[in-house]
């Protein structure tokens, strides 16, 4: 299975502009720029998209872990906060905080802890941080 996202950028880093899109059309030429990434301009940025993807993936994984334990959530709510800092090596994602709240009838604290830890470790986006990155690069003339 493969999923695709794409980006187009025009101009230099600080005054240029870009758009990101997904094959599903959920994002369609959604604006991003230097100001949406480092200031508070209108649009999105890669770190926000990673946070949303991680929150969605983790929450689904948690639902699966609860189901495997015979539990069904009434409601799961996750906020992922990506920390993006300037280090000596340059701008770096230094961490992601998953803040999760759940209303799960019949769950005790031990079952909740086991499910959340397993979901954090098993979520494909959590594991993404250790992935192999390959590339094809073509310069058009």
Coordinates of N, CA, C and O in Angstrom, one line a residue:
X1 N 0.8 -1.2 0.0 CA 0.0 0.0 0.0 C 0.9 1.2 0.0 O 1.9 1.3 0.7
X2 N 0.5 2.2 -0.8 CA 1.3 3.5 -0.8 C 0.3 4.6 -0.7 O -0.8 4.5 -1.3
X3 N 0.7 5.7 0.0 CA -0.1 6.9 0.0 C 0.8 8.0 -0.4 O 2.0 8.0 -0.2
X4 N 0.2 9.0 -1.1 CA 1.0 10.1 -1.7 C 0.6 11.5 -1.2 O -0.6 11.7 -1.0
X5 N 1.6 12.3 -1.0 CA 1.4 13.7 -0.7 C 2.4 14.4 -1.6 O 3.4 13.8 -2.0
X6 N 2.1 15.6 -2.0 CA 3.0 16.4 -2.9 C 3.1 17.8 -2.5 O 2.2 18.3 -1.7
X7 N 4.2 18.4 -2.9 CA 4.4 19.8 -2.6 C 5.0 20.5 -3.8 O 5.7 20.0 -4.6
X8 N 4.6 21.8 -3.9 CA 5.1 22.7 -5.0 C 5.6 23.9 -4.2 O 4.9 24.5 -3.4
X9 N 6.8 24.4 -4.6 CA 7.4 25.6 -4.0 C 7.8 26.5 -5.1 O 8.4 26.1 -6.1
X10 N 7.6 27.8 -4.9 CA 8.1 28.8 -5.9 C 8.7 29.9 -5.1 O 8.1 30.5 -4.2
X11 N 9.9 30.3 -5.5 CA 10.6 31.4 -4.9 C 11.7 31.0 -3.9 O 12.0 29.8 -3.7
X12 N 12.2 32.0 -3.2 CA 13.3 31.7 -2.3 C 12.6 31.3 -0.9 O 11.4 31.3 -0.8
X13 N 13.4 31.0 0.1 CA 12.9 30.5 1.3 C 12.0 31.4 2.0 O 10.9 31.1 2.4
X14 N 12.5 32.7 2.2 CA 11.7 33.6 3.1 C 10.5 34.2 2.4 O 9.5 34.5 3.0
X15 N 10.6 34.5 1.1 CA 9.4 35.2 0.5 C 8.7 34.3 -0.5 O 7.6 34.7 -1.0
X16 N 9.2 33.1 -0.7 CA 8.5 32.1 -1.5 C 7.3 31.6 -0.9 O 7.0 31.8 0.3
X17 N 6.5 30.8 -1.7 CA 5.3 30.2 -1.2 C 5.2 28.8 -1.8 O 5.7 28.5 -2.9
X18 N 4.4 28.0 -1.1 CA 4.2 26.7 -1.6 C 2.8 26.2 -1.3 O 2.1 26.8 -0.6
X19 N 2.5 25.0 -1.9 CA 1.3 24.3 -1.6 C 1.6 22.9 -1.4 O 2.5 22.3 -1.9
X20 N 0.7 22.2 -0.5 CA 0.8 20.8 -0.3 C -0.6 20.2 -0.7 O -1.6 20.9 -0.5
X21 N -0.5 19.0 -1.2 CA -1.7 18.3 -1.6 C -1.6 16.8 -1.3 O -0.5 16.3 -1.1
X22 N -2.8 16.2 -1.2 CA -2.8 14.7 -1.0 C -3.6 14.1 -2.1 O -4.5 14.8 -2.7
X23 N -3.3 12.9 -2.5 CA -4.1 12.2 -3.5 C -5.5 12.1 -3.2 O -6.4 12.1 -4.1
X24 N -5.9 12.0 -1.9 CA -7.3 11.9 -1.5 C -8.0 13.2 -1.8 O -9.3 13.2 -1.8
X25 N -7.3 14.3 -1.9 CA -8.0 15.6 -2.0 C -8.3 16.3 -0.7 O -8.8 17.4 -0.8
X26 N -8.0 15.6 0.4 CA -8.3 16.3 1.7 C -7.5 17.6 1.8 O -8.0 18.6 2.2
X27 N -6.2 17.5 1.3 CA -5.5 18.7 1.2 C -5.3 19.0 -0.3 O -4.9 18.1 -1.0
X28 N -5.7 20.1 -0.8 CA -5.7 20.4 -2.2 C -5.1 21.8 -2.3 O -5.8 22.8 -2.1
X29 N -3.8 21.9 -2.7 CA -3.1 23.1 -2.9 C -3.2 24.0 -1.6 O -3.5 25.2 -1.7
X30 N -3.0 23.4 -0.4 CA -3.1 24.1 0.8 C -1.8 24.8 1.0 O -0.7 24.3 0.9
X31 N -1.9 26.1 1.3 CA -0.8 27.0 1.3 C 0.1 26.7 2.5 O -0.3 26.4 3.6
X32 N 1.4 26.8 2.2 CA 2.4 26.9 3.3 C 3.5 27.8 2.9 O 3.7 28.1 1.7
X33 N 4.3 28.4 3.8 CA 5.3 29.3 3.5 C 6.2 29.4 4.8 O 6.0 28.8 5.8
X34 N 7.2 30.3 4.6 CA 8.1 30.6 5.7 C 7.3 31.1 6.9 O 7.5 30.7 8.1
X35 N 6.4 32.0 6.7 CA 5.6 32.6 7.8 C 4.7 31.6 8.4 O 4.4 31.7 9.6
X36 N 4.2 30.6 7.7 CA 3.3 29.6 8.3 C 4.1 28.6 9.1 O 3.6 27.9 10.0
X37 N 5.4 28.5 8.8 CA 6.3 27.6 9.6 C 6.9 28.2 10.8 O 7.1 27.6 11.8
X38 N 7.4 29.4 10.6 CA 8.2 30.0 11.7 C 7.6 31.2 12.3 O 8.1 31.8 13.3
X39 N 6.4 31.7 11.8 CA 5.7 32.8 12.4 C 4.3 32.4 12.6 O 4.0 31.3 12.9
X40 N 3.3 33.2 12.3 CA 1.9 32.8 12.5 C 1.1 33.2 11.2 O 0.0 33.6 11.3
X41 N 1.7 32.9 10.1 CA 1.0 33.2 8.8 C -0.2 32.2 8.6 O -0.3 31.1 9.2
X42 N -1.0 32.5 7.6 CA -2.2 31.7 7.3 C -1.7 30.5 6.4 O -1.1 30.7 5.4
X43 N -2.1 29.3 6.8 CA -1.7 28.1 6.1 C -1.2 27.0 7.0 O -1.4 27.1 8.2
X44 N -0.6 26.0 6.5 CA -0.1 24.9 7.3 C 1.4 24.9 7.3 O 2.1 25.8 6.8
X45 N 2.0 23.8 7.9 CA 3.4 23.6 7.9 C 3.7 22.1 8.1 O 2.8 21.4 8.6
X46 N 4.9 21.6 7.7 CA 5.1 20.2 7.9 C 5.0 19.7 9.3 O 4.5 18.5 9.5
X47 N 5.4 20.4 10.3 CA 5.3 19.9 11.6 C 3.9 19.8 12.1 O 3.5 18.8 12.8
X48 N 3.0 20.7 11.7 CA 1.6 20.6 12.0 C 1.0 19.3 11.4 O 0.2 18.6 12.0
X49 N 1.4 19.1 10.1 CA 0.8 17.9 9.4 C 1.3 16.6 10.1 O 0.6 15.6 10.2
X50 N 2.6 16.6 10.6 CA 3.1 15.4 11.3 C 2.3 15.2 12.6 O 1.9 14.1 12.9
X51 N 2.0 16.3 13.3 CA 1.3 16.2 14.5 C -0.1 15.7 14.3 O -0.6 14.8 15.0
X52 N -0.8 16.1 13.2 CA -2.1 15.6 12.9 C -2.1 14.2 12.5 O -2.9 13.4 13.0
X53 N -1.1 13.8 11.7 CA -0.9 12.4 11.3 C -0.7 11.5 12.5 O -1.2 10.4 12.6
X54 N 0.2 11.9 13.4 CA 0.5 11.1 14.6 C -0.7 11.0 15.5 O -0.9 9.9 16.0
X55 N -1.4 12.1 15.7 CA -2.6 12.0 16.6 C -3.6 11.0 16.0 O -4.2 10.2 16.7
X56 N -3.8 11.1 14.7 CA -4.8 10.2 14.1 C -4.4 8.8 14.1 O -5.1 7.9 14.5
X57 N -3.1 8.5 13.8 CA -2.6 7.1 13.8 C -2.6 6.5 15.2 O -3.1 5.4 15.4
X58 N -2.1 7.3 16.2 CA -2.1 6.8 17.5 C -3.5 6.5 18.0 O -3.7 5.4 18.7
X59 N -4.4 7.3 17.8 CA -5.8 7.2 18.3 C -6.4 5.9 17.7 O -7.1 5.1 18.4
X60 N -6.2 5.7 16.4 CA -6.7 4.4 15.8 C -6.0 3.2 16.4 O -6.6 2.2 16.7
X61 N -4.6 3.3 16.6 CA -3.9 2.2 17.2 C -4.4 1.9 18.6 O -4.5 0.7 19.0
X62 N -4.7 3.0 19.4 CA -5.2 2.8 20.7 C -6.6 2.1 20.7 O -6.8 1.2 21.5
X63 N -7.4 2.5 19.8 CA -8.7 1.8 19.7 C -8.5 0.3 19.4 O -9.2 -0.5 20.0
X64 N -7.6 0.0 18.6 CA -7.2 -1.4 18.3 C -6.7 -2.2 19.5 O -7.1 -3.3 19.7
X65 N -5.9 -1.5 20.2 CA -5.3 -2.2 21.5 C -6.4 -2.4 22.5 O -6.5 -3.4 23.1
X66 N -7.3 -1.4 22.6 CA -8.4 -1.6 23.6 C -9.3 -2.7 23.1 O -9.7 -3.5 23.9
X67 N -9.6 -2.8 21.8 CA -10.4 -3.8 21.3 C -9.8 -5.2 21.5 O -10.5 -6.2 21.9
X68 N -8.5 -5.3 21.4 CA -7.8 -6.6 21.6 C -8.0 -7.0 23.1 O -7.9 -8.2 23.4
X69 N -8.2 -6.0 24.0 CA -8.4 -6.3 25.4 C -9.8 -6.5 25.8 O -10.2 -6.5 26.9
X70 N -10.7 -6.5 24.7 CA -12.1 -6.6 25.0 C -12.8 -5.3 25.5 O -13.9 -5.4 26.0
X71 N -12.2 -4.2 25.2 CA -12.7 -2.9 25.6 C -13.1 -2.0 24.4 O -12.4 -2.1 23.4
X72 N -14.1 -1.3 24.5 CA -14.5 -0.4 23.5 C -14.6 1.0 24.0 O -15.3 1.3 25.0
X73 N -13.9 2.0 23.4 CA -13.9 3.4 23.8 C -15.2 4.0 23.4 O -15.7 3.9 22.3
X74 N -15.7 4.8 24.4 CA -16.8 5.7 24.1 C -16.3 6.9 23.3 O -16.9 7.4 22.4
X75 N -15.1 7.4 23.8 CA -14.4 8.5 23.1 C -12.9 8.5 23.4 O -12.5 8.3 24.6
X76 N -12.1 8.7 22.4 CA -10.7 8.9 22.5 C -10.3 10.2 21.9 O -10.8 10.5 20.8
X77 N -9.5 11.0 22.6 CA -9.2 12.3 22.0 C -7.7 12.5 22.3 O -7.2 12.4 23.4
X78 N -6.9 12.7 21.2 CA -5.5 12.9 21.2 C -5.0 14.2 20.6 O -5.5 14.5 19.5
X79 N -4.2 14.9 21.3 CA -3.5 16.0 20.7 C -2.0 15.7 20.7 O -1.4 15.3 21.7
X80 N -1.4 15.8 19.5 CA 0.0 15.6 19.4 C 0.7 17.0 19.2 O 0.3 17.7 18.4
X81 N 1.7 17.2 20.0 CA 2.4 18.5 20.0 C 3.8 18.2 19.5 O 4.6 17.5 20.2
X82 N 4.2 18.7 18.4 CA 5.5 18.5 17.8 C 6.4 19.7 18.3 O 6.0 20.9 18.1
X83 N 7.5 19.4 18.9 CA 8.5 20.4 19.3 C 9.5 20.6 18.2 O 10.1 19.6 17.8
X84 N 9.7 21.8 17.7 CA 10.6 22.1 16.6 C 11.5 23.2 17.1 O 11.1 24.3 17.4
X85 N 12.8 22.8 17.2 CA 13.8 23.7 17.8 C 15.0 23.9 16.9 O 15.4 23.0 16.2
X86 N 15.6 25.1 17.0 CA 16.8 25.4 16.3 C 18.0 24.9 17.1 O 18.3 25.5 18.2
X87 N 18.7 23.9 16.6 CA 19.9 23.4 17.3 C 21.1 23.7 16.5 O 21.0 24.3 15.4
X88 N 22.3 23.3 16.9 CA 23.5 23.6 16.2 C 23.4 23.1 14.8 O 23.9 23.7 13.8
X89 N 22.8 21.9 14.6 CA 22.7 21.2 13.3 C 21.6 21.9 12.4 O 21.6 21.6 11.3
X90 N 20.8 22.8 13.0 CA 19.7 23.4 12.3 C 18.4 23.1 12.9 O 18.3 22.4 14.0
X91 N 17.3 23.5 12.3 CA 16.0 23.2 12.8 C 15.7 21.7 12.8 O 16.0 21.0 11.9
X92 N 15.2 21.3 14.0 CA 15.1 19.8 14.3 C 13.8 19.6 15.0 O 13.5 20.3 16.0
X93 N 13.1 18.5 14.7 CA 12.0 18.1 15.5 C 12.6 17.3 16.6 O 13.3 16.3 16.4
X94 N 12.5 17.8 17.8 CA 13.1 17.2 19.0 C 12.2 16.4 19.9 O 12.7 15.7 20.8
X95 N 10.9 16.4 19.5 CA 10.0 15.5 20.3 C 8.6 15.7 19.9 O 8.2 16.6 19.2
X96 N 7.8 14.7 20.3 CA 6.4 14.8 20.1 C 5.7 14.3 21.4 O 6.0 13.3 21.9
X97 N 4.8 15.2 21.9 CA 4.0 14.8 23.1 C 2.7 14.4 22.7 O 2.0 15.1 22.0
X98 N 2.3 13.2 23.1 CA 0.9 12.7 22.8 C 0.1 12.9 24.1 O 0.5 12.4 25.1
X99 N -0.9 13.7 24.0 CA -1.8 14.0 25.2 C -3.1 13.3 24.8 O -3.8 13.8 24.0
X100 N -3.4 12.2 25.5 CA -4.6 11.4 25.2 C -5.5 11.4 26.4 O -5.1 11.2 27.5
X101 N -6.8 11.5 26.0 CA -7.9 11.3 27.0 C -8.8 10.3 26.5 O -9.1 10.3 25.3
X102 N -9.3 9.5 27.4 CA -10.2 8.4 26.9 C -11.3 8.2 27.9 O -11.1 8.2 29.1
X103 N -12.5 7.9 27.3 CA -13.6 7.5 28.1 C -13.9 6.0 27.6 O -14.3 5.8 26.5
X104 N -13.5 5.1 28.5 CA -13.5 3.7 28.1 C -14.2 2.9 29.2 O -13.6 2.6 30.3
X105 N -15.5 2.6 29.1 CA -16.2 1.9 30.1 C -15.6 0.5 30.4 O -15.0 -0.1 29.4
X106 N -15.5 0.1 31.6 CA -15.0 -1.1 32.1 C -13.4 -1.2 32.1 O -12.9 -2.2 32.4
X107 N -12.8 -0.1 31.7 CA -11.3 -0.1 31.7 C -10.8 0.3 33.0 O -11.3 1.3 33.6
X108 N -9.8 -0.4 33.5 CA -9.1 0.1 34.7 C -7.8 0.8 34.3 O -7.4 0.7 33.2
X109 N -7.1 1.3 35.3 CA -5.9 2.1 35.0 C -4.8 1.2 34.4 O -4.1 1.6 33.4
X110 N -4.7 -0.1 34.8 CA -3.7 -1.0 34.3 C -4.0 -1.3 32.8 O -3.0 -1.3 32.0
X111 N -5.2 -1.6 32.5 CA -5.6 -1.8 31.1 C -5.3 -0.6 30.2 O -4.9 -0.7 29.1
X112 N -5.7 0.6 30.7 CA -5.5 1.8 30.0 C -4.0 2.0 29.7 O -3.6 2.3 28.6
X113 N -3.1 1.9 30.7 CA -1.7 2.0 30.6 C -1.1 1.1 29.6 O -0.3 1.4 28.7
X114 N -1.5 -0.2 29.7 CA -1.0 -1.2 28.7 C -1.4 -0.9 27.3 O -0.6 -0.9 26.4
X115 N -2.7 -0.5 27.1 CA -3.1 -0.1 25.7 C -2.5 1.1 25.2 O -2.0 1.1 24.0
X116 N -2.3 2.1 26.0 CA -1.7 3.4 25.5 C -0.2 3.2 25.2 O 0.3 3.7 24.2
X117 N 0.5 2.4 26.0 CA 1.9 2.2 25.7 C 2.1 1.3 24.5 O 3.0 1.6 23.7
X118 N 1.2 0.3 24.3 CA 1.3 -0.5 23.1 C 1.0 0.3 21.9 O 1.6 0.1 20.8
X119 N 0.0 1.2 22.0 CA -0.4 2.0 20.8 C 0.7 3.0 20.5 O 1.1 3.2 19.3
X120 N 1.4 3.5 21.5 CA 2.5 4.5 21.2 C 3.6 3.8 20.5 O 4.2 4.3 19.6
X121 N 3.9 2.6 21.0 CA 5.0 1.8 20.4 C 4.7 1.2 19.0 O 5.5 1.1 18.1
X122 N 3.4 0.9 18.8 CA 3.0 0.2 17.6 C 2.4 1.0 16.5 O 2.4 0.5 15.3
X123 N 2.1 2.2 16.7 CA 1.5 3.1 15.7 C 2.6 3.3 14.6 O 3.7 3.6 14.8
X124 N 2.2 3.1 13.3 CA 3.1 3.3 12.2 C 3.8 4.6 12.2 O 4.9 4.7 11.8
X125 N 3.1 5.7 12.6 CA 3.7 7.0 12.5 C 4.7 7.1 13.6 O 5.8 7.7 13.5
X126 N 4.5 6.5 14.8 CA 5.5 6.5 15.9 C 6.7 5.8 15.3 O 7.9 6.2 15.6
X127 N 6.6 4.7 14.6 CA 7.7 3.9 14.1 C 8.4 4.7 12.9 O 9.5 4.4 12.6
X128 N 7.7 5.6 12.3 CA 8.2 6.4 11.2 C 9.5 7.0 11.5 O 10.4 7.1 10.7
X129 N 9.7 7.4 12.7 CA 10.9 8.1 13.2 C 12.1 7.3 13.0 O 13.2 7.8 12.9
X130 N 12.0 6.0 12.8 CA 13.1 5.1 12.6 C 13.1 4.5 11.2 O 13.7 3.5 11.0
X131 N 12.5 5.1 10.2 CA 12.3 4.5 8.9 C 13.5 4.8 8.0 O 14.3 5.7 8.3
X132 N 13.6 4.0 7.0 CA 14.6 4.2 6.0 C 14.0 5.2 4.9 O 12.9 5.0 4.5
X133 N 14.8 6.1 4.6 CA 14.3 7.1 3.6 C 15.1 6.9 2.3 O 16.4 6.9 2.3
X134 N 14.4 6.7 1.2 CA 15.1 6.5 -0.1 C 14.6 7.7 -0.9 O 13.7 8.5 -0.6
X135 N 15.3 8.0 -2.1 CA 15.0 9.1 -2.9 C 15.3 8.9 -4.3 O 16.3 8.2 -4.7
X136 N 14.5 9.5 -5.2 CA 14.8 9.7 -6.6 C 14.8 11.2 -6.9 O 13.9 11.9 -6.5
X137 N 15.9 11.7 -7.5 CA 16.0 13.1 -7.7 C 16.3 13.4 -9.2 O 17.3 12.8 -9.7
X138 N 15.5 14.2 -9.8 CA 15.8 14.5 -11.2 C 15.8 16.0 -11.4 O 14.8 16.7 -11.0
X139 N 16.8 16.5 -12.0 CA 16.9 18.0 -12.3 C 16.3 18.2 -13.7 O 16.8 17.6 -14.7
X140 N 15.3 19.0 -13.8 CA 14.7 19.3 -15.1 C 15.4 20.6 -15.6 O 15.6 21.5 -14.9
X141 N 15.6 20.5 -16.9 CA 16.4 21.7 -17.5 C 15.5 22.5 -18.4 O 14.5 22.4 -18.8

